[in-house]
Coordinates of C-alpha atoms and ligand atoms in Angstrom, one line a residue:
M1 CA 21.9 -149.7 -16.4
L2 CA 24.6 -148.7 -13.9
A3 CA 25.3 -152.1 -12.3
A4 CA 25.6 -155.7 -13.2
P5 CA 22.4 -157.4 -14.6
A6 CA 22.9 -160.1 -11.9
D7 CA 23.3 -157.6 -9.2
V8 CA 20.2 -155.9 -10.5
R9 CA 18.1 -158.9 -10.7
A10 CA 19.2 -160.1 -7.2
R11 CA 18.3 -156.7 -5.5
L12 CA 15.0 -156.8 -7.5
L13 CA 14.2 -160.4 -6.3
A14 CA 14.9 -159.5 -2.7
W15 CA 12.8 -156.3 -2.6
Y16 CA 9.8 -158.3 -4.1
R17 CA 10.0 -161.1 -1.5
S18 CA 9.6 -158.7 1.3
H19 CA 7.2 -156.1 -0.3
R20 CA 5.0 -158.0 -2.7
R21 CA 1.3 -157.7 -2.4
D22 CA -0.7 -160.7 -1.9
L23 CA -2.8 -161.2 -5.0
P24 CA -4.9 -164.4 -5.5
W25 CA -3.2 -165.1 -8.7
R26 CA 0.2 -165.2 -6.7
A27 CA -1.0 -168.0 -4.8
V28 CA -1.4 -170.4 -7.7
R29 CA 0.6 -172.0 -10.5
D30 CA -2.1 -173.0 -12.7
P31 CA -1.4 -171.6 -16.2
Y32 CA -5.1 -171.2 -16.7
A33 CA -5.7 -169.3 -13.7
I34 CA -2.6 -167.0 -14.6
W35 CA -3.4 -166.4 -17.9
V36 CA -7.0 -165.4 -17.0
S37 CA -5.5 -163.0 -14.4
E38 CA -3.0 -161.5 -17.1
I39 CA -5.8 -160.9 -19.5
M40 CA -8.0 -159.3 -17.1
L41 CA -5.1 -157.1 -15.8
Q42 CA -4.5 -155.6 -19.1
Q43 CA -5.8 -152.0 -19.1
T44 CA -7.4 -152.8 -16.0
R45 CA -6.5 -152.0 -12.2
V46 CA -5.6 -154.7 -9.7
E47 CA -8.5 -154.0 -7.3
T48 CA -11.2 -154.1 -10.1
V49 CA -9.7 -157.4 -11.3
I50 CA -10.0 -159.3 -8.1
P51 CA -13.7 -160.0 -7.8
Y52 CA -13.9 -160.6 -11.5
Y53 CA -11.0 -163.0 -11.6
E54 CA -12.5 -165.0 -8.4
R55 CA -15.9 -165.1 -9.6
F56 CA -14.5 -166.2 -13.3
L57 CA -12.6 -169.0 -11.8
S58 CA -15.3 -170.4 -9.6
R59 CA -17.5 -170.6 -12.6
W60 CA -15.3 -171.8 -15.3
P61 CA -12.3 -173.5 -12.9
T62 CA -10.6 -175.2 -15.8
V63 CA -9.4 -174.2 -19.6
G64 CA -12.0 -177.1 -20.7
D65 CA -15.0 -175.5 -18.8
L66 CA -14.1 -172.2 -20.6
A67 CA -14.1 -173.7 -24.1
A68 CA -17.5 -175.2 -23.4
A69 CA -18.9 -172.3 -22.1
D70 CA -21.8 -170.0 -23.5
P71 CA -20.3 -167.2 -25.2
D72 CA -23.1 -164.9 -23.8
D73 CA -22.2 -166.3 -20.1
V74 CA -18.7 -165.3 -20.6
R75 CA -19.5 -162.0 -22.1
A76 CA -21.8 -161.3 -19.1
A77 CA -19.2 -162.3 -16.7
W78 CA -16.9 -159.9 -18.1
S79 CA -19.4 -156.9 -17.9
G80 CA -18.0 -154.1 -16.5
L81 CA -13.9 -154.7 -17.3
G82 CA -14.4 -153.4 -20.5
Y83 CA -12.4 -154.3 -23.6
Y84 CA -14.8 -156.8 -24.8
R85 CA -12.7 -158.5 -27.3
R86 CA -10.6 -159.8 -24.5
A87 CA -13.3 -162.2 -23.7
K88 CA -13.9 -163.5 -27.1
L89 CA -10.2 -164.1 -27.8
M90 CA -10.1 -166.0 -24.4
M91 CA -12.9 -168.5 -25.5
D92 CA -11.1 -168.9 -29.0
A93 CA -7.6 -169.4 -27.1
A94 CA -9.4 -171.9 -24.7
K95 CA -10.8 -174.0 -27.5
A96 CA -7.1 -173.8 -29.1
V97 CA -5.8 -175.4 -25.9
V98 CA -8.3 -178.2 -25.9
D99 CA -8.3 -178.8 -29.5
E100 CA -4.4 -178.7 -30.2
H101 CA -3.1 -179.1 -26.7
A102 CA -5.3 -181.9 -25.3
G103 CA -6.5 -179.2 -22.8
R104 CA -3.2 -178.7 -21.1
F105 CA -1.4 -175.0 -22.1
P106 CA 1.9 -175.7 -23.9
D107 CA 4.8 -174.7 -21.6
D108 CA 7.0 -173.1 -24.3
L109 CA 7.0 -169.6 -25.6
E110 CA 6.6 -170.4 -29.5
A111 CA 3.6 -172.5 -28.8
L112 CA 1.9 -169.9 -26.3
L113 CA 2.6 -167.4 -29.0
A114 CA 0.6 -169.2 -31.5
L115 CA -2.4 -169.2 -29.3
P116 CA -5.4 -166.7 -30.3
G117 CA -4.8 -163.5 -28.3
F118 CA -1.4 -164.2 -27.0
G119 CA 0.9 -161.3 -27.9
R120 CA 4.7 -161.2 -26.7
Y121 CA 3.7 -160.0 -23.1
T122 CA 0.9 -162.5 -22.5
A123 CA 3.2 -165.4 -23.8
G124 CA 6.0 -164.2 -21.6
A125 CA 4.1 -164.0 -18.6
V126 CA 2.5 -167.1 -18.8
A127 CA 5.6 -168.9 -19.6
S128 CA 7.7 -167.4 -16.7
I129 CA 4.9 -166.8 -14.0
A130 CA 3.2 -170.2 -14.6
F131 CA 6.1 -172.3 -15.9
D132 CA 9.2 -170.4 -14.4
A133 CA 10.7 -170.3 -17.9
P134 CA 13.0 -167.6 -18.2
A135 CA 10.8 -165.4 -20.7
P136 CA 10.9 -161.7 -20.8
A137 CA 7.4 -160.2 -20.3
V138 CA 7.1 -156.4 -20.7
D139 CA 4.0 -154.4 -20.2
G140 CA 3.6 -150.8 -19.6
N141 CA 4.5 -151.1 -16.1
V142 CA 7.7 -153.1 -16.8
A143 CA 8.8 -151.0 -19.9
R144 CA 8.7 -147.9 -17.9
V145 CA 11.1 -149.5 -15.0
L146 CA 13.6 -150.9 -17.7
A147 CA 13.5 -147.6 -19.7
R148 CA 14.6 -145.6 -16.7
L149 CA 16.9 -148.2 -15.4
A150 CA 18.8 -148.0 -18.7
G151 CA 17.8 -144.4 -19.4
I152 CA 16.3 -145.2 -22.9
R153 CA 15.2 -142.4 -24.7
G154 CA 12.5 -141.9 -27.2
D155 CA 8.8 -143.9 -27.6
I156 CA 9.4 -147.2 -25.7
T157 CA 6.0 -148.4 -27.6
R158 CA 7.7 -148.3 -30.9
G159 CA 11.1 -149.0 -32.9
S160 CA 14.5 -149.1 -31.3
P161 CA 13.6 -147.7 -27.9
Q162 CA 11.2 -150.6 -27.5
R163 CA 13.6 -153.0 -29.1
A164 CA 16.1 -151.7 -26.2
V165 CA 13.6 -152.5 -23.5
W166 CA 12.9 -156.0 -24.9
D167 CA 16.5 -156.6 -25.1
L168 CA 17.1 -155.7 -21.4
A169 CA 14.2 -157.7 -20.3
E170 CA 15.9 -160.4 -22.1
T171 CA 18.9 -159.9 -20.5
L172 CA 17.4 -159.9 -17.0
A173 CA 15.4 -163.0 -17.6
P174 CA 17.8 -165.9 -16.8
G175 CA 18.3 -166.4 -13.4
E176 CA 16.7 -167.8 -10.0
S177 CA 13.0 -168.0 -10.1
P178 CA 11.9 -166.4 -13.2
R179 CA 8.3 -166.3 -11.8
E180 CA 9.1 -164.0 -8.9
H181 CA 11.4 -161.8 -11.2
T182 CA 8.7 -161.0 -13.9
Q183 CA 6.3 -160.0 -11.1
A184 CA 9.3 -158.2 -9.2
L185 CA 9.2 -156.0 -12.4
I186 CA 5.7 -155.6 -12.5
E187 CA 5.5 -154.8 -8.6
L188 CA 8.2 -152.3 -8.8
G189 CA 6.2 -150.5 -11.8
A190 CA 3.3 -150.9 -9.6
L191 CA 4.3 -149.7 -6.2
V192 CA 7.7 -147.8 -6.6
C193 CA 8.6 -146.5 -10.3
G194 CA 5.1 -145.0 -11.0
A195 CA 4.7 -142.8 -13.9
R196 CA 4.2 -139.7 -12.5
R197 CA 6.2 -139.8 -9.0
P198 CA 8.5 -142.4 -8.7
K199 CA 9.4 -142.9 -5.2
C200 CA 13.0 -143.6 -5.8
L201 CA 14.0 -143.2 -2.2
L202 CA 12.2 -146.5 -1.6
C203 CA 13.6 -148.3 -4.7
P204 CA 16.2 -151.2 -4.3
V205 CA 17.9 -150.5 -7.4
S206 CA 18.0 -146.6 -7.4
D207 CA 21.6 -146.7 -7.4
A208 CA 21.9 -148.5 -10.7
C209 CA 19.2 -146.3 -12.5
V210 CA 20.3 -143.8 -15.1
A211 CA 17.1 -142.0 -15.2
H212 CA 17.5 -141.4 -11.3
A213 CA 21.1 -140.4 -11.7
E214 CA 20.6 -137.9 -14.2
G215 CA 17.4 -136.5 -13.0
L216 CA 15.3 -137.7 -15.9
T217 CA 12.4 -139.9 -14.2
A218 CA 10.1 -137.3 -15.4
V219 CA 11.1 -137.4 -19.1
V220 CA 12.2 -141.0 -19.2
P221 CA 10.1 -142.8 -20.6
E222 CA 9.1 -140.1 -22.9
P223 CA 5.5 -139.0 -22.0
R224 CA 3.0 -140.7 -24.2
K225 CA 1.5 -138.3 -26.7
K226 CA -2.3 -138.4 -25.9
P227 CA -4.3 -140.3 -28.9
A228 CA -6.6 -137.8 -30.4
R229 CA -10.1 -138.2 -29.0
R230 CA -12.8 -138.7 -31.4
S231 CA -16.3 -137.4 -30.4
V232 CA -19.1 -139.7 -31.6
E233 CA -22.8 -138.7 -31.8
L234 CA -25.2 -141.4 -31.0
T235 CA -28.9 -141.7 -30.4
A236 CA -30.3 -144.6 -28.1
L237 CA -33.6 -145.9 -28.2
L238 CA -35.4 -146.5 -25.1
W239 CA -38.5 -148.6 -25.9
C240 CA -40.2 -150.8 -23.0
T241 CA -43.4 -151.9 -22.3
S242 CA -45.1 -154.3 -20.1
G243 CA -41.8 -155.1 -18.2
Q244 CA -39.9 -156.0 -21.7
V245 CA -37.1 -153.7 -23.0
L246 CA -35.7 -153.8 -26.9
L247 CA -32.1 -154.4 -27.3
A248 CA -29.8 -155.2 -30.0
K249 CA -26.7 -157.4 -30.1
Q250 CA -23.8 -155.2 -31.1
G251 CA -21.5 -156.6 -34.0
D252 CA -18.6 -158.9 -33.1
D253 CA -16.1 -155.8 -34.2
G254 CA -17.6 -152.7 -32.7
L255 CA -17.1 -150.8 -29.4
F256 CA -19.2 -153.2 -27.4
A257 CA -18.5 -156.5 -29.6
G258 CA -21.1 -159.2 -29.0
L259 CA -23.0 -157.2 -26.0
W260 CA -26.5 -156.1 -25.6
T261 CA -27.4 -152.5 -25.7
P262 CA -30.6 -150.5 -26.5
P263 CA -30.6 -150.1 -30.4
M264 CA -28.5 -147.2 -31.4
L265 CA -28.6 -144.9 -34.4
E266 CA -25.6 -143.0 -35.8
G267 CA -25.9 -139.2 -35.3
A268 CA -27.8 -137.2 -32.8
L269 CA -31.5 -137.4 -34.0
T270 CA -34.5 -135.7 -32.5
A271 CA -37.4 -137.9 -31.1
D272 CA -39.4 -137.6 -34.3
E273 CA -36.4 -138.0 -36.2
A274 CA -35.8 -141.2 -34.3
R275 CA -39.3 -142.3 -34.8
R276 CA -39.3 -141.9 -38.5
E277 CA -36.1 -143.3 -38.9
V278 CA -37.3 -146.8 -37.3
A279 CA -40.3 -146.8 -39.0
R280 CA -38.7 -146.4 -42.4
H281 CA -35.7 -148.9 -41.6
R282 CA -37.2 -151.3 -39.6
D283 CA -40.9 -151.0 -39.7
W284 CA -41.3 -150.7 -36.1
R285 CA -44.3 -148.3 -35.3
A286 CA -44.4 -146.4 -32.5
N287 CA -47.3 -144.3 -31.0
G288 CA -45.0 -141.4 -29.8
A289 CA -41.5 -140.4 -29.0
E290 CA -39.9 -138.4 -26.0
D291 CA -36.6 -136.8 -26.2
M292 CA -35.2 -137.9 -22.6
G293 CA -31.8 -135.4 -22.9
T294 CA -28.1 -136.7 -23.5
M295 CA -25.5 -138.3 -21.7
K296 CA -21.7 -138.4 -22.1
H297 CA -19.8 -141.8 -22.0
V298 CA -16.1 -141.6 -22.1
L299 CA -14.2 -144.7 -23.7
T300 CA -10.4 -144.8 -24.0
H301 CA -10.4 -143.3 -27.5
R302 CA -13.8 -141.7 -27.8
D303 CA -16.3 -139.4 -26.0
L304 CA -19.6 -140.7 -26.9
H305 CA -22.4 -138.1 -26.7
V306 CA -25.7 -140.1 -26.5
R307 CA -29.1 -138.5 -27.1
L308 CA -31.7 -140.8 -25.5
V309 CA -35.0 -141.1 -27.1
R310 CA -38.0 -143.0 -25.3
L311 CA -40.4 -144.7 -27.8
I312 CA -44.0 -145.1 -26.5
G313 CA -46.4 -147.9 -27.5
D314 CA -46.5 -151.3 -27.9
L315 CA -43.1 -153.2 -28.7
P316 CA -43.0 -154.6 -32.1
A317 CA -42.2 -158.1 -33.1
V318 CA -38.3 -158.3 -33.6
S319 CA -35.8 -161.0 -35.1
P320 CA -32.2 -161.1 -34.5
P321 CA -30.1 -159.0 -33.8
Y322 CA -32.6 -157.6 -31.8
R323 CA -34.5 -159.2 -29.1
R324 CA -37.1 -158.0 -26.3
A325 CA -35.9 -158.8 -22.8
P326 CA -37.7 -158.9 -19.5
L327 CA -36.6 -156.2 -17.2
S328 CA -36.1 -158.7 -14.5
A329 CA -33.7 -160.8 -16.7
L330 CA -31.4 -157.9 -17.7
E331 CA -28.7 -158.4 -15.2
T332 CA -28.0 -161.9 -16.3
L333 CA -27.1 -160.3 -20.1
G334 CA -24.2 -158.4 -18.6
L335 CA -25.2 -155.1 -20.4
P336 CA -22.0 -152.6 -20.6
S337 CA -22.2 -149.8 -18.3
L338 CA -23.2 -147.5 -21.6
A339 CA -26.2 -149.7 -21.9
V340 CA -27.3 -149.5 -18.0
K341 CA -27.1 -145.6 -17.9
A342 CA -29.0 -145.3 -21.1
L343 CA -31.8 -147.6 -19.6
R344 CA -31.8 -145.6 -16.3
K345 CA -31.6 -142.1 -17.8
G346 CA -33.7 -142.7 -20.8
L347 CA -36.9 -144.7 -19.6
R348 CA -39.3 -143.4 -17.0
P349 CA -39.9 -144.6 -13.4
E350 CA -42.9 -146.5 -14.3
D351 CA -41.1 -148.0 -16.9
L352 CA -38.7 -149.3 -14.6
S353 CA -40.6 -150.9 -11.7
E354 CA -39.4 -154.5 -12.6
L355 CA -35.9 -153.4 -13.2
A356 CA -33.1 -155.5 -12.0
L357 CA -29.8 -153.9 -13.1
P358 CA -26.4 -154.1 -11.6
G359 CA -25.9 -151.1 -9.4
R360 CA -22.4 -151.4 -9.2
R361 CA -19.8 -148.9 -10.7
T362 CA -16.7 -151.4 -11.6
S363 CA -14.7 -149.9 -14.2
R364 CA -13.1 -147.0 -15.4
R365 CA -13.8 -147.9 -19.0
S366 CA -16.5 -150.1 -20.0
Ligands
LIG1 N1 -0.3 -156.6 -14.2 C1 -0.1 -157.4 -14.9 N2 0.1 -158.6 -14.3 C2 0.3 -158.4 -13.2 C3 0.5 -159.2 -12.0 N3 0.8 -160.6 -12.2 N4 0.3 -159.0 -10.6 C4 0.1 -157.6 -10.5 N5 -0.3 -156.8 -11.8 C5 -0.2 -156.9 -12.7

């Protein structure tokens, strides 16, 4: 950094006060609401989050309400935001706040860090934004801003470059209005110091920025190596009769933790293979099976290639983790978008006459 920390901090704060976006979580101080916003904003764009945030808070206005909520309802409210483990961890943390802190969020960093799902970023964001504590909070955007300011080379997601970024965040944290300071760094990363084409002409601290001075904004931070993508082949079973469809609840640790999807088999099976497979393993007897084509579904680290097989005949009697769900009730189950796509593409119009599925496309990754 080419200027004194206090000077950089003051300029960031002044810039934030005149350029900040009016976002719903910026109008509140309630740590619960701020925490909900921060969890939703991880990996998800602001515009996507806003309606989810508003619906979530009107349904569960306090941490006590969330702690007492039905997990299926919370998962359904999360549907379309992706990264479903976040919803489960939120319920665990809400229960911990109720059980261990009498329903009030603790205001110190150590106690926040001890809550389920609270990493250094989330704890720092809640401590600073809700409690105005001088705690550093470094997410991907903030790390980029700080790495450029100080010209930190190397991979800032690990090792000494990561430590250097956090050290700088720590240096800048104390001072006037930590709650605005944290959001100033976030906002600069979102509006000016973007990953690809930073708008250095508009930046309040460009003259203090090492990467700008040395013409290195394209290589600082070091562009991330793309994680290797894996291709996964699956076969989804679409089985629907008399307005009811067969669904399976996915295990808590998988890709669609705790969500309802059509039953899925590993591998790309033909219609006949799929029919034989379910007869062998589940004793479900279909009168016929029909190949309905394939669909691709892109997740962060995986490309799913899903064969769609429509089973024909009366639905079998099933027990958990399977269920027969009325088509008219699918919306309330909060299906992930993979399931919605599979049902739309893998069933026939006559199956779907009673279908009420969300028509919206809300998320990049879900
Ligand atoms: N991303 C993470 N936290 C945020 C916040 N408080 N405002 C806008 N974007 C964010």
